[in-house]
Amino acid sequence: NAIGYIGGSRHALFFVLPMVLIGKFIFEQKDKIKLQKTGCILLTVVSFGISLAECLILRHFGGNYITCDVTLANFLPAVFLFVLTLKWSPQALQKTQTKALRKYADTIYIIHILVILVIDRLISVTYMYRFLLILIMSVVLSWLYSKAMNLIKITLKKDKKA
């Protein structure tokens, strides 16, 4: 099985690279996108529904071993959600809170890879429990990491002033 050999269907080649390229394209073309917020919200909700329906159909015909990692409609919610965030408040992209959230999202993305490696080596659970465990652990560890980094930053600033 070639997919298993290169690390699964959520490998950087099949998931990360297309999403980064799509995000880059959308960001570069954001001024040309004529969708309003309500249209973006509707497309985001509908695309989540389509993605869920596709996964349920695959599960029905393929059994519980189907993971729905990368499916035809899997990219749609992320794409429309990204467009929605750009439409919601273009000025917010430059604000400090938005920058902090982007940094936090990057941290979650990096940490979740490490969490997956640890969980897969330590325990064997069903796909759904694995997903939830990875989600919760990644968010919590990322939050702890960001708090630790802020504490270090504050400590270093105090040391410079002293």
PDB file of C-alpha atoms in Angstrom:
ATOM      1  CA  ASN A   1       0.000   0.000   0.000  1.00  0.00           C
ATOM      2  CA  ALA A   2       1.789   3.147  -1.263  1.00  0.00           C
ATOM      3  CA  ILE A   3      -0.206   5.581   0.921  1.00  0.00           C
ATOM      4  CA  GLY A   4       0.762   3.705   4.095  1.00  0.00           C
ATOM      5  CA  TYR A   5       4.386   3.620   2.988  1.00  0.00           C
ATOM      6  CA  ILE A   6       4.696   7.413   2.810  1.00  0.00           C
ATOM      7  CA  GLY A   7       2.926   8.035   6.113  1.00  0.00           C
ATOM      8  CA  GLY A   8      -0.802   8.024   5.465  1.00  0.00           C
ATOM      9  CA  SER A   9      -3.219  10.176   3.515  1.00  0.00           C
ATOM     10  CA  ARG A  10      -2.697  13.266   5.685  1.00  0.00           C
ATOM     11  CA  HIS A  11       0.903  13.359   4.610  1.00  0.00           C
ATOM     12  CA  ALA A  12       2.286  16.817   3.812  1.00  0.00           C
ATOM     13  CA  LEU A  13       2.174  16.010   0.105  1.00  0.00           C
ATOM     14  CA  PHE A  14      -1.554  15.215   0.047  1.00  0.00           C
ATOM     15  CA  PHE A  15      -2.910  17.591   2.661  1.00  0.00           C
ATOM     16  CA  VAL A  16      -0.549  20.316   3.841  1.00  0.00           C
ATOM     17  CA  LEU A  17       0.872  21.353   0.469  1.00  0.00           C
ATOM     18  CA  PRO A  18      -2.534  21.743  -1.238  1.00  0.00           C
ATOM     19  CA  MET A  19      -3.963  23.644   1.749  1.00  0.00           C
ATOM     20  CA  VAL A  20      -0.995  26.016   1.954  1.00  0.00           C
ATOM     21  CA  LEU A  21      -1.159  26.694  -1.790  1.00  0.00           C
ATOM     22  CA  ILE A  22      -4.929  27.242  -1.672  1.00  0.00           C
ATOM     23  CA  GLY A  23      -4.542  29.583   1.338  1.00  0.00           C
ATOM     24  CA  LYS A  24      -1.777  31.540  -0.407  1.00  0.00           C
ATOM     25  CA  PHE A  25      -3.905  31.894  -3.546  1.00  0.00           C
ATOM     26  CA  ILE A  26      -6.976  33.034  -1.577  1.00  0.00           C
ATOM     27  CA  PHE A  27      -4.937  35.555   0.427  1.00  0.00           C
ATOM     28  CA  GLU A  28      -3.375  36.996  -2.745  1.00  0.00           C
ATOM     29  CA  GLN A  29      -6.781  37.232  -4.445  1.00  0.00           C
ATOM     30  CA  LYS A  30      -8.792  38.371  -1.391  1.00  0.00           C
ATOM     31  CA  ASP A  31      -9.656  41.744  -2.920  1.00  0.00           C
ATOM     32  CA  LYS A  32     -11.143  40.051  -5.997  1.00  0.00           C
ATOM     33  CA  ILE A  33     -13.388  37.688  -4.011  1.00  0.00           C
ATOM     34  CA  LYS A  34     -16.878  39.215  -4.195  1.00  0.00           C
ATOM     35  CA  LEU A  35     -18.587  36.989  -1.598  1.00  0.00           C
ATOM     36  CA  GLN A  36     -20.214  38.801   1.304  1.00  0.00           C
ATOM     37  CA  LYS A  37     -20.060  37.532   4.903  1.00  0.00           C
ATOM     38  CA  THR A  38     -23.493  35.886   4.753  1.00  0.00           C
ATOM     39  CA  GLY A  39     -22.534  34.007   1.594  1.00  0.00           C
ATOM     40  CA  CYS A  40     -19.290  32.864   3.218  1.00  0.00           C
ATOM     41  CA  ILE A  41     -21.161  31.683   6.309  1.00  0.00           C
ATOM     42  CA  LEU A  42     -23.671  29.787   4.184  1.00  0.00           C
ATOM     43  CA  LEU A  43     -20.934  28.160   2.075  1.00  0.00           C
ATOM     44  CA  THR A  44     -18.968  27.236   5.202  1.00  0.00           C
ATOM     45  CA  VAL A  45     -22.003  25.568   6.827  1.00  0.00           C
ATOM     46  CA  VAL A  46     -23.035  23.819   3.598  1.00  0.00           C
ATOM     47  CA  SER A  47     -19.478  22.592   2.979  1.00  0.00           C
ATOM     48  CA  PHE A  48     -19.293  21.188   6.542  1.00  0.00           C
ATOM     49  CA  GLY A  49     -22.564  19.365   5.793  1.00  0.00           C
ATOM     50  CA  ILE A  50     -21.241  17.996   2.499  1.00  0.00           C
ATOM     51  CA  SER A  51     -18.023  16.871   4.157  1.00  0.00           C
ATOM     52  CA  LEU A  52     -19.936  15.162   6.973  1.00  0.00           C
ATOM     53  CA  ALA A  53     -22.332  13.500   4.516  1.00  0.00           C
ATOM     54  CA  GLU A  54     -19.414  12.217   2.430  1.00  0.00           C
ATOM     55  CA  CYS A  55     -17.781  10.757   5.525  1.00  0.00           C
ATOM     56  CA  LEU A  56     -21.022   9.098   6.670  1.00  0.00           C
ATOM     57  CA  ILE A  57     -21.551   7.583   3.208  1.00  0.00           C
ATOM     58  CA  LEU A  58     -17.977   6.282   3.157  1.00  0.00           C
ATOM     59  CA  ARG A  59     -18.434   4.838   6.662  1.00  0.00           C
ATOM     60  CA  HIS A  60     -21.708   3.210   5.625  1.00  0.00           C
ATOM     61  CA  PHE A  61     -20.203   1.478   2.598  1.00  0.00           C
ATOM     62  CA  GLY A  62     -16.632   1.052   3.854  1.00  0.00           C
ATOM     63  CA  GLY A  63     -17.185   0.168   7.500  1.00  0.00           C
ATOM     64  CA  ASN A  64     -15.649   1.533  10.665  1.00  0.00           C
ATOM     65  CA  TYR A  65     -12.121   1.310   9.297  1.00  0.00           C
ATOM     66  CA  ILE A  66     -12.678   4.308   7.015  1.00  0.00           C
ATOM     67  CA  THR A  67     -11.078   7.353   8.642  1.00  0.00           C
ATOM     68  CA  CYS A  68     -12.221  10.124   6.270  1.00  0.00           C
ATOM     69  CA  ASP A  69      -8.845  11.845   6.661  1.00  0.00           C
ATOM     70  CA  VAL A  70      -8.677  13.130   3.129  1.00  0.00           C
ATOM     71  CA  THR A  71     -11.845  12.983   1.069  1.00  0.00           C
ATOM     72  CA  LEU A  72     -13.087  14.960  -1.915  1.00  0.00           C
ATOM     73  CA  ALA A  73     -15.059  17.425   0.223  1.00  0.00           C
ATOM     74  CA  ASN A  74     -12.581  17.528   3.111  1.00  0.00           C
ATOM     75  CA  PHE A  75     -10.895  20.703   1.853  1.00  0.00           C
ATOM     76  CA  LEU A  76     -14.086  22.705   1.320  1.00  0.00           C
ATOM     77  CA  PRO A  77     -14.858  23.737   4.928  1.00  0.00           C
ATOM     78  CA  ALA A  78     -11.274  24.904   5.489  1.00  0.00           C
ATOM     79  CA  VAL A  79     -11.286  26.930   2.277  1.00  0.00           C
ATOM     80  CA  PHE A  80     -14.586  28.670   2.986  1.00  0.00           C
ATOM     81  CA  LEU A  81     -13.672  29.204   6.634  1.00  0.00           C
ATOM     82  CA  PHE A  82     -10.455  30.902   5.540  1.00  0.00           C
ATOM     83  CA  VAL A  83     -12.343  33.158   3.106  1.00  0.00           C
ATOM     84  CA  LEU A  84     -14.840  33.903   5.881  1.00  0.00           C
ATOM     85  CA  THR A  85     -12.078  35.008   8.258  1.00  0.00           C
ATOM     86  CA  LEU A  86     -10.720  37.362   5.607  1.00  0.00           C
ATOM     87  CA  LYS A  87     -14.177  38.812   4.942  1.00  0.00           C
ATOM     88  CA  TRP A  88     -15.157  39.076   8.583  1.00  0.00           C
ATOM     89  CA  SER A  89     -12.645  41.767   9.414  1.00  0.00           C
ATOM     90  CA  PRO A  90      -9.837  42.546   6.969  1.00  0.00           C
ATOM     91  CA  GLN A  91      -8.480  45.177   9.372  1.00  0.00           C
ATOM     92  CA  ALA A  92      -8.237  42.552  12.121  1.00  0.00           C
ATOM     93  CA  LEU A  93      -5.425  40.774  10.268  1.00  0.00           C
ATOM     94  CA  GLN A  94      -3.015  43.410  11.554  1.00  0.00           C
ATOM     95  CA  LYS A  95      -4.219  43.495  15.171  1.00  0.00           C
ATOM     96  CA  THR A  96      -2.153  42.068  18.015  1.00  0.00           C
ATOM     97  CA  GLN A  97      -4.862  39.594  19.084  1.00  0.00           C
ATOM     98  CA  THR A  98      -5.134  38.215  15.548  1.00  0.00           C
ATOM     99  CA  LYS A  99      -1.380  37.791  15.334  1.00  0.00           C
ATOM    100  CA  ALA A 100      -1.434  35.957  18.661  1.00  0.00           C
ATOM    101  CA  LEU A 101      -4.223  33.658  17.429  1.00  0.00           C
ATOM    102  CA  ARG A 102      -2.297  32.900  14.230  1.00  0.00           C
ATOM    103  CA  LYS A 103       0.769  32.072  16.318  1.00  0.00           C
ATOM    104  CA  TYR A 104      -1.377  29.872  18.579  1.00  0.00           C
ATOM    105  CA  ALA A 105      -2.812  28.059  15.530  1.00  0.00           C
ATOM    106  CA  ASP A 106       0.712  27.449  14.217  1.00  0.00           C
ATOM    107  CA  THR A 107       1.723  26.063  17.619  1.00  0.00           C
ATOM    108  CA  ILE A 108      -1.271  23.707  17.660  1.00  0.00           C
ATOM    109  CA  TYR A 109      -0.388  22.528  14.166  1.00  0.00           C
ATOM    110  CA  ILE A 110       3.219  21.739  15.116  1.00  0.00           C
ATOM    111  CA  ILE A 111       2.402  20.195  18.493  1.00  0.00           C
ATOM    112  CA  HIS A 112      -0.377  18.003  17.122  1.00  0.00           C
ATOM    113  CA  ILE A 113       2.171  16.146  15.001  1.00  0.00           C
ATOM    114  CA  LEU A 114       4.186  15.307  18.125  1.00  0.00           C
ATOM    115  CA  VAL A 115       1.023  14.321  20.010  1.00  0.00           C
ATOM    116  CA  ILE A 116       0.056  11.948  17.190  1.00  0.00           C
ATOM    117  CA  LEU A 117       3.473  10.283  17.315  1.00  0.00           C
ATOM    118  CA  VAL A 118       3.301   9.811  21.097  1.00  0.00           C
ATOM    119  CA  ILE A 119      -0.310   8.580  21.171  1.00  0.00           C
ATOM    120  CA  ASP A 120       0.232   6.121  18.313  1.00  0.00           C
ATOM    121  CA  ARG A 121       3.223   4.617  20.123  1.00  0.00           C
ATOM    122  CA  LEU A 122       1.601   4.429  23.572  1.00  0.00           C
ATOM    123  CA  ILE A 123      -2.055   3.454  23.132  1.00  0.00           C
ATOM    124  CA  SER A 124      -4.406   1.800  20.688  1.00  0.00           C
ATOM    125  CA  VAL A 125      -7.887   3.315  20.554  1.00  0.00           C
ATOM    126  CA  THR A 126     -10.637   3.678  17.986  1.00  0.00           C
ATOM    127  CA  TYR A 127     -10.287   6.418  15.401  1.00  0.00           C
ATOM    128  CA  MET A 128     -12.856   8.686  17.055  1.00  0.00           C
ATOM    129  CA  TYR A 129     -11.229   8.461  20.513  1.00  0.00           C
ATOM    130  CA  ARG A 130      -7.818   8.951  18.920  1.00  0.00           C
ATOM    131  CA  PHE A 131      -9.086  12.087  17.157  1.00  0.00           C
ATOM    132  CA  LEU A 132     -10.588  13.534  20.353  1.00  0.00           C
ATOM    133  CA  LEU A 133      -7.507  12.683  22.415  1.00  0.00           C
ATOM    134  CA  ILE A 134      -5.197  14.311  19.865  1.00  0.00           C
ATOM    135  CA  LEU A 135      -7.446  17.377  19.617  1.00  0.00           C
ATOM    136  CA  ILE A 136      -7.691  17.929  23.371  1.00  0.00           C
ATOM    137  CA  MET A 137      -4.032  17.209  24.095  1.00  0.00           C
ATOM    138  CA  SER A 138      -2.843  19.433  21.234  1.00  0.00           C
ATOM    139  CA  VAL A 139      -4.943  22.391  22.344  1.00  0.00           C
ATOM    140  CA  VAL A 140      -3.990  22.012  26.019  1.00  0.00           C
ATOM    141  CA  LEU A 141      -0.262  21.522  25.324  1.00  0.00           C
ATOM    142  CA  SER A 142      -0.257  24.472  22.913  1.00  0.00           C
ATOM    143  CA  TRP A 143      -1.966  26.655  25.498  1.00  0.00           C
ATOM    144  CA  LEU A 144       0.590  25.588  28.146  1.00  0.00           C
ATOM    145  CA  TYR A 145       3.422  26.258  25.702  1.00  0.00           C
ATOM    146  CA  SER A 146       2.115  29.752  24.881  1.00  0.00           C
ATOM    147  CA  LYS A 147       1.682  30.564  28.586  1.00  0.00           C
ATOM    148  CA  ALA A 148       5.239  29.353  29.297  1.00  0.00           C
ATOM    149  CA  MET A 149       6.615  31.464  26.428  1.00  0.00           C
ATOM    150  CA  ASN A 150       4.772  34.555  27.722  1.00  0.00           C
ATOM    151  CA  LEU A 151       6.112  33.934  31.217  1.00  0.00           C
ATOM    152  CA  ILE A 152       9.654  33.628  29.848  1.00  0.00           C
ATOM    153  CA  LYS A 153       9.172  36.848  27.846  1.00  0.00           C
ATOM    154  CA  ILE A 154       7.943  38.726  30.920  1.00  0.00           C
ATOM    155  CA  THR A 155      10.835  37.376  32.996  1.00  0.00           C
ATOM    156  CA  LEU A 156      13.381  38.407  30.377  1.00  0.00           C
ATOM    157  CA  LYS A 157      11.906  41.932  30.183  1.00  0.00           C
ATOM    158  CA  LYS A 158      12.135  42.265  33.973  1.00  0.00           C
ATOM    159  CA  ASP A 159      15.758  41.079  33.905  1.00  0.00           C
ATOM    160  CA  LYS A 160      16.644  43.700  31.257  1.00  0.00           C
ATOM    161  CA  LYS A 161      15.086  46.488  33.340  1.00  0.00           C
ATOM    162  CA  ALA A 162      16.896  45.422  36.505  1.00  0.00           C
TER     163      ALA A 162
END
